[in-house]
């Protein structure tokens, strides 16, 4: 993000950080956004990015990120695209929050792309551009916002969809 934003990492190695701890970390930055980055797995036929959001205040950022990733990703087959889903990282923080699946590691073609730093850099630039646009433009140009859905905070006991 080129120094225009403060970036806070919840971890700097391949270690698990409890989801509720991630929410607590995010909640320390009341003027921030939470963008949780992941790589997906699933049936080998699936490929492409997916962006999850739950709250209305996160919709435009999620839509911008998904649009930019779709433009950057050469492979897209059967993925879910932009998805409204109540997860701990899309519901519980007090700041706008999205979860991004950058691609499917179980898809052979996408796995080959994701191994390359140039492709991962292209995805990172797409996400960074969406964050910059959201900060500059807010919800402008993103169409009508979805209606709010009132639901309790997500917990580890929630049924998986």
Short mmCIF file of N, CA and C in Angstrom, two decimals:
data_model
loop_
_atom_site.label_atom_id
_atom_site.label_comp_id
_atom_site.label_asym_id
_atom_site.label_seq_id
_atom_site.Cartn_x
_atom_site.Cartn_y
_atom_site.Cartn_z
N UNK A 1 0.82 -1.21 0.00
CA UNK A 1 0.00 0.00 0.00
C UNK A 1 0.86 1.26 0.00
N UNK A 2 2.13 1.08 -0.19
CA UNK A 2 3.03 2.19 -0.46
C UNK A 2 3.11 3.26 0.61
N UNK A 3 2.98 2.90 1.86
CA UNK A 3 3.13 3.87 2.93
C UNK A 3 1.92 4.76 3.15
N UNK A 4 0.89 4.65 2.30
CA UNK A 4 -0.29 5.48 2.48
C UNK A 4 -1.24 4.94 3.55
N UNK A 5 -1.02 3.72 3.98
CA UNK A 5 -1.83 3.09 5.02
C UNK A 5 -0.90 2.36 5.98
N UNK A 6 -1.32 2.25 7.22
CA UNK A 6 -0.58 1.43 8.17
C UNK A 6 -1.09 -0.01 8.03
N UNK A 7 -0.19 -0.93 7.76
CA UNK A 7 -0.55 -2.34 7.61
C UNK A 7 -0.15 -3.06 8.89
N UNK A 8 -1.09 -3.79 9.48
CA UNK A 8 -0.85 -4.56 10.69
C UNK A 8 -1.06 -6.03 10.35
N UNK A 9 -0.04 -6.83 10.55
CA UNK A 9 -0.13 -8.26 10.29
C UNK A 9 -0.51 -8.97 11.60
N UNK A 10 -1.39 -9.95 11.52
CA UNK A 10 -1.73 -10.72 12.72
C UNK A 10 -0.71 -11.82 12.97
N UNK A 11 0.09 -12.12 11.96
CA UNK A 11 1.15 -13.12 12.11
C UNK A 11 2.19 -12.89 11.03
N UNK A 12 3.40 -13.39 11.27
CA UNK A 12 4.46 -13.24 10.27
C UNK A 12 5.11 -14.58 9.92
N UNK A 13 4.41 -15.66 10.28
CA UNK A 13 4.87 -17.00 9.92
C UNK A 13 3.63 -17.88 9.76
N UNK A 14 3.84 -19.11 9.36
CA UNK A 14 2.73 -20.02 9.12
C UNK A 14 2.30 -20.67 10.43
N UNK A 15 1.80 -19.86 11.35
CA UNK A 15 1.27 -20.34 12.62
C UNK A 15 -0.18 -19.89 12.73
N UNK A 16 -1.00 -20.69 13.38
CA UNK A 16 -2.41 -20.36 13.51
C UNK A 16 -2.61 -19.32 14.61
N UNK A 17 -3.38 -18.29 14.30
CA UNK A 17 -3.80 -17.30 15.29
C UNK A 17 -5.30 -17.49 15.45
N UNK A 18 -5.74 -17.71 16.68
CA UNK A 18 -7.16 -17.93 16.96
C UNK A 18 -8.01 -16.83 16.31
N UNK A 19 -9.15 -17.21 15.76
CA UNK A 19 -10.01 -16.25 15.07
C UNK A 19 -10.47 -15.12 15.98
N UNK A 20 -10.81 -15.44 17.23
CA UNK A 20 -11.23 -14.39 18.16
C UNK A 20 -10.07 -13.45 18.49
N UNK A 21 -8.85 -13.97 18.53
CA UNK A 21 -7.67 -13.11 18.72
C UNK A 21 -7.49 -12.17 17.53
N UNK A 22 -7.73 -12.66 16.33
CA UNK A 22 -7.64 -11.81 15.14
C UNK A 22 -8.66 -10.67 15.22
N UNK A 23 -9.87 -10.99 15.68
CA UNK A 23 -10.90 -9.96 15.84
C UNK A 23 -10.44 -8.93 16.87
N UNK A 24 -9.90 -9.38 17.99
CA UNK A 24 -9.42 -8.43 19.02
C UNK A 24 -8.32 -7.53 18.46
N UNK A 25 -7.41 -8.09 17.69
CA UNK A 25 -6.35 -7.28 17.09
C UNK A 25 -6.96 -6.23 16.16
N UNK A 26 -7.88 -6.64 15.31
CA UNK A 26 -8.52 -5.71 14.37
C UNK A 26 -9.26 -4.60 15.11
N UNK A 27 -9.92 -4.93 16.19
CA UNK A 27 -10.72 -3.95 16.93
C UNK A 27 -9.88 -2.86 17.59
N UNK A 28 -8.58 -3.04 17.68
CA UNK A 28 -7.70 -1.99 18.22
C UNK A 28 -7.56 -0.82 17.25
N UNK A 29 -7.90 -1.04 15.98
CA UNK A 29 -7.70 -0.03 14.94
C UNK A 29 -9.06 0.44 14.43
N UNK A 30 -9.68 1.36 15.17
CA UNK A 30 -11.07 1.73 14.90
C UNK A 30 -11.27 2.48 13.59
N UNK A 31 -10.21 2.99 12.98
CA UNK A 31 -10.37 3.66 11.68
C UNK A 31 -9.84 2.78 10.55
N UNK A 32 -9.66 1.50 10.81
CA UNK A 32 -9.07 0.61 9.82
C UNK A 32 -10.09 -0.26 9.13
N UNK A 33 -9.58 -1.18 8.33
CA UNK A 33 -10.38 -2.25 7.73
C UNK A 33 -9.61 -3.55 7.95
N UNK A 34 -10.34 -4.63 8.05
CA UNK A 34 -9.73 -5.95 8.17
C UNK A 34 -9.86 -6.66 6.83
N UNK A 35 -8.73 -7.03 6.26
CA UNK A 35 -8.71 -7.82 5.03
C UNK A 35 -7.94 -9.09 5.38
N UNK A 36 -8.66 -10.19 5.51
CA UNK A 36 -8.08 -11.46 5.88
C UNK A 36 -7.81 -12.25 4.61
N UNK A 37 -6.53 -12.55 4.34
CA UNK A 37 -6.13 -13.20 3.09
C UNK A 37 -5.89 -14.69 3.27
N UNK A 38 -6.39 -15.47 2.33
CA UNK A 38 -6.29 -16.93 2.40
C UNK A 38 -6.13 -17.51 1.00
N UNK A 39 -5.79 -18.79 0.95
CA UNK A 39 -5.82 -19.57 -0.28
C UNK A 39 -6.76 -20.74 -0.03
N UNK A 40 -7.64 -21.00 -0.97
CA UNK A 40 -8.73 -21.94 -0.80
C UNK A 40 -8.34 -23.35 -1.21
N UNK A 41 -9.19 -24.31 -0.82
CA UNK A 41 -9.08 -25.68 -1.30
C UNK A 41 -10.49 -26.17 -1.58
N UNK A 42 -10.59 -27.14 -2.44
CA UNK A 42 -11.89 -27.68 -2.79
C UNK A 42 -11.74 -28.61 -3.96
N UNK A 43 -12.86 -28.94 -4.61
CA UNK A 43 -12.77 -29.80 -5.79
C UNK A 43 -11.81 -29.20 -6.82
N UNK A 44 -11.06 -30.05 -7.49
CA UNK A 44 -10.02 -29.60 -8.43
C UNK A 44 -10.55 -28.74 -9.56
N UNK A 45 -11.83 -28.87 -9.87
CA UNK A 45 -12.39 -28.10 -10.98
C UNK A 45 -12.59 -26.62 -10.62
N UNK A 46 -12.61 -26.26 -9.33
CA UNK A 46 -12.84 -24.88 -8.92
C UNK A 46 -11.57 -24.06 -9.01
N UNK A 47 -11.72 -22.81 -9.44
CA UNK A 47 -10.58 -21.91 -9.53
C UNK A 47 -11.07 -20.47 -9.43
N UNK A 48 -10.17 -19.59 -9.03
CA UNK A 48 -10.47 -18.16 -9.02
C UNK A 48 -10.70 -17.62 -7.63
N UNK A 49 -10.68 -16.30 -7.53
CA UNK A 49 -10.83 -15.64 -6.23
C UNK A 49 -12.27 -15.62 -5.74
N UNK A 50 -12.42 -15.56 -4.43
CA UNK A 50 -13.71 -15.39 -3.78
C UNK A 50 -13.53 -14.36 -2.67
N UNK A 51 -14.51 -13.49 -2.50
CA UNK A 51 -14.45 -12.46 -1.46
C UNK A 51 -15.71 -12.54 -0.62
N UNK A 52 -15.53 -12.68 0.69
CA UNK A 52 -16.63 -12.83 1.63
C UNK A 52 -16.81 -11.56 2.45
N UNK A 53 -18.06 -11.20 2.67
CA UNK A 53 -18.40 -10.07 3.54
C UNK A 53 -19.70 -10.44 4.25
N UNK A 54 -20.03 -9.72 5.29
CA UNK A 54 -21.33 -9.93 5.95
C UNK A 54 -22.06 -8.61 6.11
N UNK A 55 -21.34 -7.62 6.59
CA UNK A 55 -21.98 -6.37 6.97
C UNK A 55 -22.06 -5.39 5.81
N UNK A 56 -23.07 -4.53 5.87
CA UNK A 56 -23.28 -3.51 4.84
C UNK A 56 -22.07 -2.61 4.70
N UNK A 57 -21.40 -2.28 5.81
CA UNK A 57 -20.24 -1.37 5.74
C UNK A 57 -19.03 -2.01 5.07
N UNK A 58 -19.10 -3.29 4.78
CA UNK A 58 -18.00 -4.01 4.15
C UNK A 58 -18.27 -4.35 2.68
N UNK A 59 -19.50 -4.15 2.24
CA UNK A 59 -19.91 -4.58 0.91
C UNK A 59 -19.10 -3.92 -0.21
N UNK A 60 -18.98 -2.61 -0.20
CA UNK A 60 -18.30 -1.92 -1.31
C UNK A 60 -16.83 -2.32 -1.40
N UNK A 61 -16.16 -2.43 -0.26
CA UNK A 61 -14.77 -2.89 -0.28
C UNK A 61 -14.69 -4.30 -0.85
N UNK A 62 -15.58 -5.18 -0.40
CA UNK A 62 -15.59 -6.56 -0.90
C UNK A 62 -15.84 -6.59 -2.41
N UNK A 63 -16.76 -5.79 -2.86
CA UNK A 63 -17.08 -5.77 -4.29
C UNK A 63 -15.90 -5.25 -5.11
N UNK A 64 -15.24 -4.18 -4.62
CA UNK A 64 -14.07 -3.65 -5.33
C UNK A 64 -12.94 -4.69 -5.38
N UNK A 65 -12.69 -5.35 -4.25
CA UNK A 65 -11.63 -6.36 -4.20
C UNK A 65 -11.94 -7.49 -5.18
N UNK A 66 -13.16 -8.00 -5.15
CA UNK A 66 -13.52 -9.11 -6.03
C UNK A 66 -13.40 -8.70 -7.49
N UNK A 67 -13.87 -7.52 -7.83
CA UNK A 67 -13.79 -7.04 -9.22
C UNK A 67 -12.33 -6.96 -9.68
N UNK A 68 -11.46 -6.40 -8.83
CA UNK A 68 -10.04 -6.27 -9.19
C UNK A 68 -9.37 -7.63 -9.30
N UNK A 69 -9.70 -8.55 -8.39
CA UNK A 69 -9.09 -9.88 -8.45
C UNK A 69 -9.55 -10.64 -9.69
N UNK A 70 -10.81 -10.51 -10.05
CA UNK A 70 -11.30 -11.18 -11.26
C UNK A 70 -10.56 -10.67 -12.50
N UNK A 71 -10.24 -9.38 -12.51
CA UNK A 71 -9.50 -8.82 -13.64
C UNK A 71 -8.05 -9.33 -13.66
N UNK A 72 -7.50 -9.61 -12.50
CA UNK A 72 -6.09 -10.05 -12.39
C UNK A 72 -5.93 -11.55 -12.55
N UNK A 73 -6.98 -12.31 -12.30
CA UNK A 73 -6.89 -13.78 -12.30
C UNK A 73 -7.27 -14.34 -13.66
N UNK A 74 -6.37 -15.07 -14.31
CA UNK A 74 -6.68 -15.61 -15.62
C UNK A 74 -7.58 -16.85 -15.59
N UNK A 75 -7.69 -17.48 -14.43
CA UNK A 75 -8.48 -18.71 -14.32
C UNK A 75 -9.65 -18.45 -13.38
N UNK A 76 -10.85 -18.77 -13.87
CA UNK A 76 -12.02 -18.66 -13.01
C UNK A 76 -13.03 -19.72 -13.45
N UNK A 77 -13.27 -20.70 -12.57
CA UNK A 77 -14.20 -21.77 -12.91
C UNK A 77 -14.98 -22.18 -11.67
N UNK A 78 -16.27 -21.93 -11.68
CA UNK A 78 -17.14 -22.47 -10.65
C UNK A 78 -16.99 -21.87 -9.26
N UNK A 79 -16.18 -20.83 -9.11
CA UNK A 79 -16.03 -20.27 -7.77
C UNK A 79 -17.27 -19.45 -7.41
N UNK A 80 -17.32 -19.00 -6.19
CA UNK A 80 -18.51 -18.31 -5.69
C UNK A 80 -18.49 -16.81 -5.91
N UNK A 81 -17.35 -16.23 -6.28
CA UNK A 81 -17.28 -14.78 -6.52
C UNK A 81 -17.44 -13.98 -5.24
N UNK A 82 -18.38 -13.05 -5.25
CA UNK A 82 -18.67 -12.21 -4.08
C UNK A 82 -19.76 -12.91 -3.26
N UNK A 83 -19.47 -13.15 -1.97
CA UNK A 83 -20.37 -13.97 -1.15
C UNK A 83 -20.65 -13.25 0.18
N UNK A 84 -21.92 -13.19 0.54
CA UNK A 84 -22.30 -12.69 1.86
C UNK A 84 -22.39 -13.89 2.79
N UNK A 85 -21.46 -13.94 3.77
CA UNK A 85 -21.44 -15.07 4.69
C UNK A 85 -21.03 -14.60 6.08
N UNK A 86 -21.76 -15.08 7.07
CA UNK A 86 -21.50 -14.73 8.46
C UNK A 86 -20.41 -15.63 9.01
N UNK A 87 -19.21 -15.10 9.08
CA UNK A 87 -18.04 -15.78 9.64
C UNK A 87 -17.50 -14.90 10.76
N UNK A 88 -16.69 -15.45 11.62
CA UNK A 88 -16.15 -14.61 12.70
C UNK A 88 -15.38 -13.41 12.16
N UNK A 89 -14.66 -13.59 11.05
CA UNK A 89 -13.85 -12.49 10.53
C UNK A 89 -14.62 -11.56 9.61
N UNK A 90 -15.88 -11.88 9.28
CA UNK A 90 -16.70 -10.95 8.48
C UNK A 90 -17.85 -10.36 9.29
N UNK A 91 -18.07 -10.85 10.49
CA UNK A 91 -19.18 -10.36 11.32
C UNK A 91 -18.72 -9.67 12.59
N UNK A 92 -17.72 -10.21 13.28
CA UNK A 92 -17.43 -9.80 14.64
C UNK A 92 -16.59 -8.53 14.81
N UNK A 93 -15.68 -8.19 13.91
CA UNK A 93 -14.92 -6.95 14.13
C UNK A 93 -15.84 -5.72 14.11
N UNK A 94 -15.40 -4.64 14.75
CA UNK A 94 -16.19 -3.40 14.78
C UNK A 94 -15.86 -2.52 13.59
N UNK A 95 -14.93 -2.92 12.76
CA UNK A 95 -14.53 -2.17 11.57
C UNK A 95 -14.96 -2.94 10.32
N UNK A 96 -15.01 -2.29 9.16
CA UNK A 96 -15.32 -3.04 7.94
C UNK A 96 -14.36 -4.22 7.79
N UNK A 97 -14.89 -5.36 7.37
CA UNK A 97 -14.08 -6.58 7.38
C UNK A 97 -14.49 -7.51 6.25
N UNK A 98 -13.47 -8.03 5.55
CA UNK A 98 -13.71 -8.98 4.48
C UNK A 98 -12.71 -10.12 4.59
N UNK A 99 -13.06 -11.24 4.01
CA UNK A 99 -12.17 -12.39 3.92
C UNK A 99 -11.99 -12.70 2.44
N UNK A 100 -10.73 -12.78 2.01
CA UNK A 100 -10.42 -12.98 0.59
C UNK A 100 -9.73 -14.33 0.41
N UNK A 101 -10.33 -15.17 -0.43
CA UNK A 101 -9.69 -16.41 -0.87
C UNK A 101 -9.08 -16.09 -2.23
N UNK A 102 -7.76 -16.03 -2.29
CA UNK A 102 -7.07 -15.56 -3.50
C UNK A 102 -7.07 -16.57 -4.64
N UNK A 103 -7.43 -17.79 -4.37
CA UNK A 103 -7.46 -18.83 -5.40
C UNK A 103 -7.48 -20.20 -4.77
N UNK A 104 -7.60 -21.21 -5.62
CA UNK A 104 -7.69 -22.59 -5.17
C UNK A 104 -6.36 -23.32 -5.35
N UNK A 105 -5.76 -23.72 -4.24
CA UNK A 105 -4.51 -24.48 -4.30
C UNK A 105 -4.73 -25.89 -4.84
N UNK A 106 -5.98 -26.35 -4.83
CA UNK A 106 -6.30 -27.69 -5.31
C UNK A 106 -6.54 -27.73 -6.82
N UNK A 107 -6.56 -26.58 -7.48
CA UNK A 107 -6.67 -26.53 -8.94
C UNK A 107 -5.26 -26.48 -9.50
N UNK A 108 -4.91 -27.45 -10.32
CA UNK A 108 -3.53 -27.58 -10.79
C UNK A 108 -3.03 -26.31 -11.50
N UNK A 109 -3.82 -25.77 -12.41
CA UNK A 109 -3.40 -24.57 -13.14
C UNK A 109 -3.22 -23.37 -12.23
N UNK A 110 -4.15 -23.20 -11.30
CA UNK A 110 -4.05 -22.07 -10.39
C UNK A 110 -2.92 -22.26 -9.39
N UNK A 111 -2.71 -23.49 -8.96
CA UNK A 111 -1.60 -23.78 -8.05
C UNK A 111 -0.27 -23.38 -8.68
N UNK A 112 -0.09 -23.70 -9.97
CA UNK A 112 1.14 -23.33 -10.67
C UNK A 112 1.31 -21.81 -10.68
N UNK A 113 0.24 -21.08 -10.95
CA UNK A 113 0.30 -19.61 -10.94
C UNK A 113 0.66 -19.07 -9.55
N UNK A 114 0.01 -19.63 -8.53
CA UNK A 114 0.20 -19.13 -7.17
C UNK A 114 1.61 -19.39 -6.63
N UNK A 115 2.31 -20.34 -7.21
CA UNK A 115 3.69 -20.59 -6.80
C UNK A 115 4.62 -19.45 -7.23
N UNK A 116 4.22 -18.68 -8.23
CA UNK A 116 5.06 -17.61 -8.75
C UNK A 116 4.85 -16.29 -8.02
N UNK A 117 5.94 -15.66 -7.65
CA UNK A 117 5.82 -14.38 -6.93
C UNK A 117 5.19 -13.29 -7.80
N UNK A 118 5.41 -13.31 -9.10
CA UNK A 118 4.84 -12.27 -9.96
C UNK A 118 3.31 -12.32 -9.92
N UNK A 119 2.74 -13.51 -9.94
CA UNK A 119 1.28 -13.64 -9.88
C UNK A 119 0.75 -13.21 -8.51
N UNK A 120 1.41 -13.64 -7.45
CA UNK A 120 0.98 -13.23 -6.11
C UNK A 120 1.09 -11.71 -5.95
N UNK A 121 2.13 -11.12 -6.51
CA UNK A 121 2.27 -9.66 -6.47
C UNK A 121 1.12 -8.99 -7.23
N UNK A 122 0.72 -9.57 -8.36
CA UNK A 122 -0.40 -9.01 -9.13
C UNK A 122 -1.69 -9.06 -8.32
N UNK A 123 -1.92 -10.15 -7.60
CA UNK A 123 -3.10 -10.24 -6.74
C UNK A 123 -3.02 -9.21 -5.61
N UNK A 124 -1.85 -9.08 -5.00
CA UNK A 124 -1.68 -8.11 -3.92
C UNK A 124 -1.93 -6.68 -4.41
N UNK A 125 -1.45 -6.37 -5.60
CA UNK A 125 -1.69 -5.03 -6.17
C UNK A 125 -3.18 -4.81 -6.43
N UNK A 126 -3.87 -5.84 -6.87
CA UNK A 126 -5.32 -5.72 -7.11
C UNK A 126 -6.06 -5.42 -5.81
N UNK A 127 -5.68 -6.09 -4.74
CA UNK A 127 -6.30 -5.86 -3.44
C UNK A 127 -5.96 -4.47 -2.93
N UNK A 128 -4.69 -4.08 -3.01
CA UNK A 128 -4.26 -2.76 -2.55
C UNK A 128 -4.98 -1.65 -3.31
N UNK A 129 -5.14 -1.82 -4.60
CA UNK A 129 -5.84 -0.82 -5.40
C UNK A 129 -7.29 -0.67 -4.95
N UNK A 130 -7.93 -1.78 -4.64
CA UNK A 130 -9.31 -1.74 -4.16
C UNK A 130 -9.40 -1.03 -2.81
N UNK A 131 -8.43 -1.26 -1.94
CA UNK A 131 -8.43 -0.59 -0.64
C UNK A 131 -8.26 0.92 -0.83
N UNK A 132 -7.32 1.31 -1.70
CA UNK A 132 -7.11 2.75 -1.98
C UNK A 132 -8.38 3.38 -2.56
N UNK A 133 -9.01 2.70 -3.52
CA UNK A 133 -10.24 3.22 -4.13
C UNK A 133 -11.35 3.36 -3.09
N UNK A 134 -11.47 2.37 -2.22
CA UNK A 134 -12.51 2.43 -1.20
C UNK A 134 -12.27 3.60 -0.25
N UNK A 135 -11.01 3.82 0.13
CA UNK A 135 -10.69 4.94 1.02
C UNK A 135 -10.99 6.27 0.35
N UNK A 136 -10.73 6.38 -0.94
CA UNK A 136 -10.93 7.63 -1.66
C UNK A 136 -12.39 7.87 -2.03
N UNK A 137 -13.11 6.80 -2.41
CA UNK A 137 -14.44 6.96 -2.98
C UNK A 137 -15.58 6.50 -2.08
N UNK A 138 -15.26 5.76 -1.04
CA UNK A 138 -16.33 5.21 -0.20
C UNK A 138 -17.22 4.30 -1.01
N UNK A 139 -18.52 4.40 -0.80
CA UNK A 139 -19.47 3.52 -1.48
C UNK A 139 -19.87 4.02 -2.87
N UNK A 140 -19.36 5.17 -3.30
CA UNK A 140 -19.73 5.75 -4.59
C UNK A 140 -19.45 4.78 -5.73
N UNK A 141 -20.41 4.64 -6.63
CA UNK A 141 -20.24 3.82 -7.80
C UNK A 141 -20.41 2.33 -7.58
N UNK A 142 -20.79 1.92 -6.40
CA UNK A 142 -20.93 0.49 -6.10
C UNK A 142 -22.38 0.03 -6.13
N UNK A 143 -23.28 0.89 -6.53
CA UNK A 143 -24.68 0.50 -6.60
C UNK A 143 -25.32 0.48 -5.23
N UNK A 144 -26.56 0.01 -5.16
CA UNK A 144 -27.24 -0.01 -3.86
C UNK A 144 -26.57 -0.98 -2.89
N UNK A 145 -26.51 -0.56 -1.65
CA UNK A 145 -25.95 -1.41 -0.60
C UNK A 145 -26.96 -2.48 -0.22
N UNK A 146 -26.49 -3.65 0.16
CA UNK A 146 -27.42 -4.68 0.63
C UNK A 146 -28.07 -4.26 1.94
N UNK A 147 -29.24 -4.79 2.20
CA UNK A 147 -29.92 -4.49 3.47
C UNK A 147 -29.12 -5.09 4.62
N UNK A 148 -29.08 -4.39 5.75
CA UNK A 148 -28.40 -4.97 6.91
C UNK A 148 -29.08 -6.26 7.34
N UNK A 149 -28.30 -7.18 7.85
CA UNK A 149 -28.82 -8.42 8.42
C UNK A 149 -28.36 -8.43 9.86
N UNK A 150 -29.29 -8.47 10.76
CA UNK A 150 -28.95 -8.45 12.18
C UNK A 150 -28.83 -9.88 12.67
N UNK A 151 -27.65 -10.21 13.14
CA UNK A 151 -27.39 -11.56 13.64
C UNK A 151 -26.39 -11.44 14.77
N UNK A 152 -26.44 -12.36 15.71
CA UNK A 152 -25.47 -12.30 16.81
C UNK A 152 -24.06 -12.52 16.29
N UNK A 153 -23.07 -12.15 17.09
CA UNK A 153 -21.69 -12.44 16.68
C UNK A 153 -21.52 -13.92 16.37
N UNK A 154 -20.64 -14.20 15.47
CA UNK A 154 -20.35 -15.57 15.08
C UNK A 154 -19.47 -16.23 16.14
N UNK A 155 -19.66 -17.53 16.34
CA UNK A 155 -18.85 -18.27 17.31
C UNK A 155 -18.34 -19.56 16.68
N UNK A 156 -17.47 -20.23 17.38
CA UNK A 156 -16.94 -21.50 16.87
C UNK A 156 -18.02 -22.58 16.82
N UNK A 157 -19.14 -22.37 17.48
CA UNK A 157 -20.22 -23.37 17.51
C UNK A 157 -21.22 -23.17 16.36
N UNK A 158 -21.03 -22.15 15.54
CA UNK A 158 -21.94 -21.90 14.42
C UNK A 158 -21.93 -23.08 13.45
N UNK A 159 -23.08 -23.37 12.90
CA UNK A 159 -23.21 -24.42 11.88
C UNK A 159 -22.49 -23.95 10.62
N UNK A 160 -21.72 -24.82 10.02
CA UNK A 160 -21.01 -24.48 8.79
C UNK A 160 -21.94 -24.67 7.60
N UNK A 161 -21.97 -23.68 6.73
CA UNK A 161 -22.85 -23.74 5.55
C UNK A 161 -22.19 -24.50 4.43
#
